[in-house]
GROMACS .gro file of C-alpha atoms in nm:
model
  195
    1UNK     CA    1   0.007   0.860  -2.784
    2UNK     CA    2  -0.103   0.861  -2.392
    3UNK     CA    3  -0.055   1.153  -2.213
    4UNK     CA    4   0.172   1.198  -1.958
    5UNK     CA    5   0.024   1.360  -1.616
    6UNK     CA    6   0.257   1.507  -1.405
    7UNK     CA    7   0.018   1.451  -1.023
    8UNK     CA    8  -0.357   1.370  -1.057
    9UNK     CA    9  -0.502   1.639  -1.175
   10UNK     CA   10  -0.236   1.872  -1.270
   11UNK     CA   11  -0.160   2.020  -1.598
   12UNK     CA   12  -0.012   1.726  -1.859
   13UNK     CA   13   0.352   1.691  -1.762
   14UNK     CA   14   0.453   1.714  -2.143
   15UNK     CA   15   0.352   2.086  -2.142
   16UNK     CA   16   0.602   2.175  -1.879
   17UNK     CA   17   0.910   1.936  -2.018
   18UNK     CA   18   1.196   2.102  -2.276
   19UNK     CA   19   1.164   1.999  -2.600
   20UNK     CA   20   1.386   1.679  -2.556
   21UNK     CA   21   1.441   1.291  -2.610
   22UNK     CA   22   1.065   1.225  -2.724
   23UNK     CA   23   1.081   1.474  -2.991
   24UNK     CA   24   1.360   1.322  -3.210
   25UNK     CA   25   1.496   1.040  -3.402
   26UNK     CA   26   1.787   0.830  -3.207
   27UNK     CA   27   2.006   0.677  -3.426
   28UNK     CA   28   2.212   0.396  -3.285
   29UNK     CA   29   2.610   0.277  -3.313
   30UNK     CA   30   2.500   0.074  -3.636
   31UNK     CA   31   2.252   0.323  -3.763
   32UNK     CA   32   1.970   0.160  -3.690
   33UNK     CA   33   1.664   0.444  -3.602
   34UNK     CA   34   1.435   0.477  -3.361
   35UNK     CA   35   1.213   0.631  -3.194
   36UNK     CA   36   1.098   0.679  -2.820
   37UNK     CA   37   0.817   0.766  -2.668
   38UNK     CA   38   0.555   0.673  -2.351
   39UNK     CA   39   0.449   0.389  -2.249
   40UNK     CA   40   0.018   0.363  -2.102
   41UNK     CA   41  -0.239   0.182  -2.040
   42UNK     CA   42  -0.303   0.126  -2.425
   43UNK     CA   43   0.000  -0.055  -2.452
   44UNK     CA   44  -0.054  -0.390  -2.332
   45UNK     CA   45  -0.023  -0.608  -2.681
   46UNK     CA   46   0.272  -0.425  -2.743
   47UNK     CA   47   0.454  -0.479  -2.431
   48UNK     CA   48   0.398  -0.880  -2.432
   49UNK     CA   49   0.494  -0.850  -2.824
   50UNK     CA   50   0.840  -0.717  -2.711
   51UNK     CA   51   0.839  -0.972  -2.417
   52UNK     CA   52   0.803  -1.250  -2.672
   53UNK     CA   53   1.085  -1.151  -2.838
   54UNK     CA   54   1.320  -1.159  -2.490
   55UNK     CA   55   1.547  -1.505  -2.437
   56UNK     CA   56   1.483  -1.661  -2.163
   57UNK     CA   57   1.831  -1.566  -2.046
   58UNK     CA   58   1.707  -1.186  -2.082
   59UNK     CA   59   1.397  -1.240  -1.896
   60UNK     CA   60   1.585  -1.376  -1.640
   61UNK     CA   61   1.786  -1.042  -1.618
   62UNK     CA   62   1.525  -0.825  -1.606
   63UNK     CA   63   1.253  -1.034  -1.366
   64UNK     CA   64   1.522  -1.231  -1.136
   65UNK     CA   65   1.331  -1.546  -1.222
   66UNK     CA   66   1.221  -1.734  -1.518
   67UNK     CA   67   0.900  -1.582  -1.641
   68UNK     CA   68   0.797  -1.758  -1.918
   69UNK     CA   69   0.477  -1.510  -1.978
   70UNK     CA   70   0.353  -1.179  -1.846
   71UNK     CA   71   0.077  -1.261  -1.610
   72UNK     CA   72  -0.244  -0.980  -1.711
   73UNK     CA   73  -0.186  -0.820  -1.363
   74UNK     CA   74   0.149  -0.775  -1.439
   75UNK     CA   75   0.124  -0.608  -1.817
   76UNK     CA   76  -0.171  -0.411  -1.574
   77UNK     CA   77   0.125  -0.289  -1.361
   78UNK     CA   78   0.394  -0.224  -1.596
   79UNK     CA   79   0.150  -0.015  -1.827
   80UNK     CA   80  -0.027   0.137  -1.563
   81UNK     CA   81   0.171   0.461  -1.592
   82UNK     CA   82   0.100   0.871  -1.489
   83UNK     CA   83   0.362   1.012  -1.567
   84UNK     CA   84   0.505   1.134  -1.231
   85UNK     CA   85   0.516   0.843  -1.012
   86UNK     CA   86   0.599   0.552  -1.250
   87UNK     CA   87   0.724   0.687  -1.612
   88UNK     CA   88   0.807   0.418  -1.867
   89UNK     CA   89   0.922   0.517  -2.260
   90UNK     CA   90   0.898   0.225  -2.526
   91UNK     CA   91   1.178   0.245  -2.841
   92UNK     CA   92   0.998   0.132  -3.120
   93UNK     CA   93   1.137   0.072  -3.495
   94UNK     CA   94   1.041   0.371  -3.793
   95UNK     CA   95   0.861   0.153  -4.020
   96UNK     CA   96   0.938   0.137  -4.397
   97UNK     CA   97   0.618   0.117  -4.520
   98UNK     CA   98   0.292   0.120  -4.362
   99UNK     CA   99   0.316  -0.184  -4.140
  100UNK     CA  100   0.272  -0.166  -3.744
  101UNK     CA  101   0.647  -0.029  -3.537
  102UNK     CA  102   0.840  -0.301  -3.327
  103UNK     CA  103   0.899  -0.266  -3.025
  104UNK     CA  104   1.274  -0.240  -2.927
  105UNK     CA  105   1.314  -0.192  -2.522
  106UNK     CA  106   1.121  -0.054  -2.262
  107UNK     CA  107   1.265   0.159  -1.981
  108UNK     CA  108   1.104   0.292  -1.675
  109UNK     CA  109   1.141   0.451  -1.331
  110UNK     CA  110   0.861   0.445  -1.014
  111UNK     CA  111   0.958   0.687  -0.735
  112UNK     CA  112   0.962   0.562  -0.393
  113UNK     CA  113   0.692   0.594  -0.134
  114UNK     CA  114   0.893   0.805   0.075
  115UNK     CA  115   1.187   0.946  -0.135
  116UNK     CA  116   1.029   1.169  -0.428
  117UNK     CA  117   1.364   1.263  -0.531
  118UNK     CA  118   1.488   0.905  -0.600
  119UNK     CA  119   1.322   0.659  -0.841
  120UNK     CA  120   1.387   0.259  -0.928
  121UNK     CA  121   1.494   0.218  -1.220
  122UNK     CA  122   1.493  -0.126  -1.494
  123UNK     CA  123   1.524  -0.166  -1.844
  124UNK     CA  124   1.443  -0.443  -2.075
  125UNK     CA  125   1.590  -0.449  -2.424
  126UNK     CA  126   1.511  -0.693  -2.684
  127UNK     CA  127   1.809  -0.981  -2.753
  128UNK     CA  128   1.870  -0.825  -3.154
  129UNK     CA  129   1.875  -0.481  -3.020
  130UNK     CA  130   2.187  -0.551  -2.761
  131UNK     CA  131   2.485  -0.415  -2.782
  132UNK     CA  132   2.409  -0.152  -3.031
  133UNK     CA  133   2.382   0.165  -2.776
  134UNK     CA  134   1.980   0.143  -2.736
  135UNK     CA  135   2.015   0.110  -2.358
  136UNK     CA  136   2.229   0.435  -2.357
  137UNK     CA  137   1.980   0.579  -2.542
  138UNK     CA  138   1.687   0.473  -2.350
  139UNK     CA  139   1.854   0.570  -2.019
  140UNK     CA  140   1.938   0.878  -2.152
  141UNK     CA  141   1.574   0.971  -2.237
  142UNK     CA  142   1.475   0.862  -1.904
  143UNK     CA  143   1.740   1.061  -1.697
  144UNK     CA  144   1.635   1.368  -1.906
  145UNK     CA  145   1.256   1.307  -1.793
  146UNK     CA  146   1.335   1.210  -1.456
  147UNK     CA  147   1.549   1.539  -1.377
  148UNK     CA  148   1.279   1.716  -1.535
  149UNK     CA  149   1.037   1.602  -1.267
  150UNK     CA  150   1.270   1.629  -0.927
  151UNK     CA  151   1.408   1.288  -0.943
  152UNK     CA  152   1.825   1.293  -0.869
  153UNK     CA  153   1.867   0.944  -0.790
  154UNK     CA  154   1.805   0.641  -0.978
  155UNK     CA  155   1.819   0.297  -0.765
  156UNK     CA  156   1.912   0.006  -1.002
  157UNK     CA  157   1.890  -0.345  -0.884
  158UNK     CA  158   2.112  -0.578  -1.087
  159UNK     CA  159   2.252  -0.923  -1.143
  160UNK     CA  160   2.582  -0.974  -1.029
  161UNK     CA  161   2.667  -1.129  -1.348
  162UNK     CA  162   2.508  -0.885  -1.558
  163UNK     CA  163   2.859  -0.751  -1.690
  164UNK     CA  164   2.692  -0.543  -1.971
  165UNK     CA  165   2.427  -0.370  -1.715
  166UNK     CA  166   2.624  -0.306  -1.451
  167UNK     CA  167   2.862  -0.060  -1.732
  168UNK     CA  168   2.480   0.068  -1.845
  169UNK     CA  169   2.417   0.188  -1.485
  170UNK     CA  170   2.754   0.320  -1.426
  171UNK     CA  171   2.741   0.559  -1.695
  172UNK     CA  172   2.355   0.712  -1.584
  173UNK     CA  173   2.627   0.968  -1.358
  174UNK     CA  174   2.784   0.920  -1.037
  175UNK     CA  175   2.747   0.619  -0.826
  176UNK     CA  176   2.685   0.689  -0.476
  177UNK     CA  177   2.659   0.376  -0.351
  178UNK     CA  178   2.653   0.005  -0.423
  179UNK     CA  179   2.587  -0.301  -0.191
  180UNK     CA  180   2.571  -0.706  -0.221
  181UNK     CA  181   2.215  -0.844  -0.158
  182UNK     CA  182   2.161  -1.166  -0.204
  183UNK     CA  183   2.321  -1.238  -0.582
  184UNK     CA  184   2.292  -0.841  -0.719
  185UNK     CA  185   2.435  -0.547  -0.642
  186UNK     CA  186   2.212  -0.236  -0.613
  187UNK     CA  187   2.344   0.093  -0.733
  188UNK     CA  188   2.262   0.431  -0.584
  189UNK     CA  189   2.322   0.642  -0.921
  190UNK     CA  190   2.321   1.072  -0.932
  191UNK     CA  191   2.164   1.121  -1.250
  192UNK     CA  192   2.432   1.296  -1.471
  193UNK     CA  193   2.400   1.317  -1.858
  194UNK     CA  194   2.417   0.962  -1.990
  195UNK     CA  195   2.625   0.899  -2.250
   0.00000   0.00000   0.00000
């Protein structure tokens, strides 16, 4: 599992974070388990094996275009994680047997250049896995890291006709603000307890 720094060259970010989200079993609305836990650098197949398993209609969510791949550089960027700056947790399945976990959603936040208290936040959950509460849960663990590491605002840019995000993001805590922009709405959010 990578390891999570907290600034370069500080003490690993997981030795100064409660006991939390990373350190348990989730189970979802239909009892499905899984669990969480960071997303690095070693990551890459795994990320484009969850990415193959996203509609095009999903991928369109997420990206605001159609990607029909993940260019390298861009499974470079979205991997490319420290812990502090740009956090990302992967749910994976609890295999049954021996074989290899699936990956379930990603979720991630990257603090702004200028605003170390607030963070952007996007989420990508595989089309099977919708609807049954992962997002929550994913959101959830990332709030709980976020606060953790100073971050009190998560800024969500989403599709205006995203019905089943824009509930996700409204229930992160209290929306501060939200404004039109070209075909999404972007959402100011105080990070409350999800749930």
């Amino acid at each position: 599992m990578p390891v999570l720094i907290s600034h370069p060259g500080d003490v690993p970010a997981a030795a100064r974070r409660p006991a939390g989200a990373l350190e348990r079993l989730h189970s979802l609305r239909d009892g499905t388990v899984v669990r969480l836990r960071p997303i690095g650098p070693a990551d890459a197949d795994e990320l484009r094996a969850g990415f193959a398993r996203l509609s095009p209609e999903s991928r369109y969510r997420r990206f605001f275009s159609p990607v029909p791949r993940l260019p390298d550089a861009m499974v470079r960027r979205l991997t490319a994680t420290g812990g502090w700056n740009h956090v990302a947790l992967a749910a994976e399945s609890i295999p049954l047997y021996d074989g290899p976990p699936e990956p379930l959603g990603v979720v991630r936040f990257i603090r702004f250049a200028g605003r170390p208290n607030a963070a952007e936040v996007a989420i990508s959950v595989i089309d099977e896995m919708q609807g049954r509460g992962l997002g929550v849960v994913l959101l959830g663990a990332l709030a709980e890291l976020a606060r953790a590491e100073g971050v009190t605002t998560f800024v969500a840019t989403v599709l205006a006709d995203n019905e089943p995000m824009h509930r996700l993001i409204r229930r992160i805590g209290r929306v501060a603000t939200v404004r039109r922009e070209q075909g999404t709405y972007v959402y100011e959010v105080r990070l409350g307890s999800v749930g």
